[in-house]
PDB file of C-alpha atoms in Angstrom:
ATOM      1  CA  MET A   1     -91.758 -55.298 -27.251  1.00 61.00           C
ATOM      2  CA  TYR A   2     -94.816 -54.987 -25.074  1.00 78.00           C
ATOM      3  CA  LEU A   3     -96.625 -52.518 -27.347  1.00 84.00           C
ATOM      4  CA  SER A   4     -96.675 -53.627 -30.955  1.00 88.00           C
ATOM      5  CA  SER A   5     -98.006 -51.473 -33.764  1.00 88.00           C
ATOM      6  CA  GLU A   6    -100.970 -53.834 -34.169  1.00 90.00           C
ATOM      7  CA  LEU A   7    -101.920 -53.363 -30.516  1.00 89.00           C
ATOM      8  CA  LYS A   8    -101.594 -49.580 -30.867  1.00 88.00           C
ATOM      9  CA  LYS A   9    -103.854 -49.638 -33.919  1.00 89.00           C
ATOM     10  CA  GLU A  10    -106.380 -51.709 -32.006  1.00 88.00           C
ATOM     11  CA  ILE A  11    -106.354 -49.286 -29.070  1.00 88.00           C
ATOM     12  CA  PHE A  12    -106.728 -46.246 -31.340  1.00 88.00           C
ATOM     13  CA  GLU A  13    -109.486 -47.899 -33.365  1.00 88.00           C
ATOM     14  CA  LYS A  14    -111.468 -48.830 -30.272  1.00 88.00           C
ATOM     15  CA  HIS A  15    -111.108 -45.601 -28.314  1.00 87.00           C
ATOM     16  CA  GLY A  16    -110.135 -43.030 -30.943  1.00 81.00           C
ATOM     17  CA  LYS A  17    -112.927 -44.040 -33.331  1.00 78.00           C
ATOM     18  CA  SER A  18    -110.404 -44.647 -36.152  1.00 81.00           C
ATOM     19  CA  VAL A  19    -106.845 -45.880 -36.618  1.00 83.00           C
ATOM     20  CA  THR A  20    -105.597 -42.457 -37.673  1.00 84.00           C
ATOM     21  CA  ASN A  21    -107.183 -40.576 -34.758  1.00 81.00           C
ATOM     22  CA  THR A  22    -104.208 -40.865 -32.423  1.00 85.00           C
ATOM     23  CA  GLY A  23    -104.437 -37.438 -30.835  1.00 87.00           C
ATOM     24  CA  SER A  24    -107.892 -37.531 -29.299  1.00 90.00           C
ATOM     25  CA  ALA A  25    -108.096 -37.439 -25.534  1.00 92.00           C
ATOM     26  CA  GLU A  26    -109.786 -40.842 -25.365  1.00 93.00           C
ATOM     27  CA  SER A  27    -107.102 -42.570 -27.427  1.00 93.00           C
ATOM     28  CA  GLN A  28    -104.284 -40.982 -25.416  1.00 94.00           C
ATOM     29  CA  ILE A  29    -105.940 -41.973 -22.135  1.00 95.00           C
ATOM     30  CA  ALA A  30    -106.369 -45.540 -23.382  1.00 94.00           C
ATOM     31  CA  LEU A  31    -102.719 -45.708 -24.463  1.00 94.00           C
ATOM     32  CA  PHE A  32    -101.519 -44.337 -21.121  1.00 95.00           C
ATOM     33  CA  THR A  33    -103.755 -46.817 -19.289  1.00 95.00           C
ATOM     34  CA  HIS A  34    -102.186 -49.699 -21.206  1.00 94.00           C
ATOM     35  CA  ARG A  35     -98.701 -48.412 -20.331  1.00 95.00           C
ATOM     36  CA  ILE A  36     -99.670 -47.978 -16.671  1.00 96.00           C
ATOM     37  CA  ASN A  37    -100.992 -51.524 -16.456  1.00 95.00           C
ATOM     38  CA  HIS A  38     -97.817 -52.876 -18.056  1.00 95.00           C
ATOM     39  CA  MET A  39     -95.510 -50.927 -15.713  1.00 95.00           C
ATOM     40  CA  THR A  40     -97.564 -51.921 -12.675  1.00 96.00           C
ATOM     41  CA  GLY A  41     -97.153 -55.591 -13.554  1.00 95.00           C
ATOM     42  CA  HIS A  42     -93.421 -55.070 -14.019  1.00 95.00           C
ATOM     43  CA  LEU A  43     -93.111 -53.379 -10.628  1.00 96.00           C
ATOM     44  CA  LYS A  44     -94.910 -56.242  -8.896  1.00 96.00           C
ATOM     45  CA  THR A  45     -92.031 -58.548  -9.814  1.00 96.00           C
ATOM     46  CA  ASN A  46     -89.209 -55.961  -9.686  1.00 96.00           C
ATOM     47  CA  LYS A  47     -89.839 -54.021  -6.503  1.00 95.00           C
ATOM     48  CA  LYS A  48     -86.539 -52.107  -6.537  1.00 96.00           C
ATOM     49  CA  ASP A  49     -86.793 -50.766 -10.077  1.00 95.00           C
ATOM     50  CA  PHE A  50     -86.983 -47.120  -9.127  1.00 97.00           C
ATOM     51  CA  ASN A  51     -86.601 -45.803 -12.692  1.00 97.00           C
ATOM     52  CA  THR A  52     -89.766 -47.597 -13.750  1.00 95.00           C
ATOM     53  CA  GLN A  53     -91.470 -46.370 -10.605  1.00 97.00           C
ATOM     54  CA  ARG A  54     -90.654 -42.775 -11.503  1.00 97.00           C
ATOM     55  CA  ALA A  55     -91.777 -43.300 -15.109  1.00 96.00           C
ATOM     56  CA  LEU A  56     -95.043 -44.771 -13.826  1.00 97.00           C
ATOM     57  CA  LEU A  57     -95.693 -41.685 -11.701  1.00 97.00           C
ATOM     58  CA  ASN A  58     -95.016 -39.445 -14.719  1.00 98.00           C
ATOM     59  CA  VAL A  59     -97.425 -41.380 -16.944  1.00 97.00           C
ATOM     60  CA  VAL A  60    -100.103 -41.389 -14.238  1.00 97.00           C
ATOM     61  CA  GLY A  61     -99.707 -37.608 -13.955  1.00 97.00           C
ATOM     62  CA  LYS A  62    -100.031 -37.150 -17.711  1.00 97.00           C
ATOM     63  CA  ARG A  63    -103.159 -39.282 -17.803  1.00 97.00           C
ATOM     64  CA  ARG A  64    -104.599 -37.366 -14.853  1.00 96.00           C
ATOM     65  CA  ARG A  65    -104.033 -34.014 -16.601  1.00 97.00           C
ATOM     66  CA  ILE A  66    -105.709 -35.241 -19.786  1.00 96.00           C
ATOM     67  CA  LEU A  67    -108.624 -36.627 -17.775  1.00 96.00           C
ATOM     68  CA  ASP A  68    -109.017 -33.310 -15.949  1.00 96.00           C
ATOM     69  CA  HIS A  69    -109.016 -31.444 -19.263  1.00 96.00           C
ATOM     70  CA  LEU A  70    -111.578 -33.829 -20.747  1.00 95.00           C
ATOM     71  CA  LYS A  71    -113.764 -33.408 -17.656  1.00 95.00           C
ATOM     72  CA  SER A  72    -113.746 -29.638 -18.023  1.00 96.00           C
ATOM     73  CA  VAL A  73    -114.495 -29.786 -21.769  1.00 95.00           C
ATOM     74  CA  ASP A  74    -117.057 -32.605 -22.005  1.00 93.00           C
ATOM     75  CA  VAL A  75    -118.181 -34.464 -18.902  1.00 95.00           C
ATOM     76  CA  PHE A  76    -120.097 -37.099 -20.881  1.00 95.00           C
ATOM     77  CA  ARG A  77    -116.974 -38.180 -22.803  1.00 93.00           C
ATOM     78  CA  TYR A  78    -115.087 -38.192 -19.477  1.00 95.00           C
ATOM     79  CA  ARG A  79    -117.628 -40.477 -17.832  1.00 94.00           C
ATOM     80  CA  ALA A  80    -117.702 -42.767 -20.870  1.00 93.00           C
ATOM     81  CA  ILE A  81    -113.921 -43.270 -20.957  1.00 94.00           C
ATOM     82  CA  ILE A  82    -113.751 -43.790 -17.170  1.00 95.00           C
ATOM     83  CA  LYS A  83    -116.444 -46.462 -17.419  1.00 94.00           C
ATOM     84  CA  ASP A  84    -114.959 -48.073 -20.540  1.00 93.00           C
ATOM     85  CA  LEU A  85    -111.405 -48.356 -19.178  1.00 93.00           C
ATOM     86  CA  GLU A  86    -112.571 -49.086 -15.609  1.00 92.00           C
ATOM     87  CA  ILE A  87    -110.446 -46.319 -14.114  1.00 91.00           C
ATOM     88  CA  ARG A  88    -111.365 -45.580 -10.555  1.00 82.00           C
ATOM     89  CA  LYS A  89    -111.794 -41.936  -9.738  1.00 65.00           C
TER      90      LYS A  89
END
């Protein structure tokens, strides 16, 4: 599987400030970014996989909504996560 529990723990520890903080906006954005990067690589080799393409659009939309919420709540955390994950916006 592309996302092992060890990798999830690493993502949550780095961006969520602890392993158990899985619900913070930063940790969710980091997890969605990892999924987006994985699906993008898959679609580069499998151009006609329309189910993955639709799933990618859904995940991008979810990440966008969380980013918009974070921007309205705390712009400094928003800028930090954008810079840390190198998301262009």
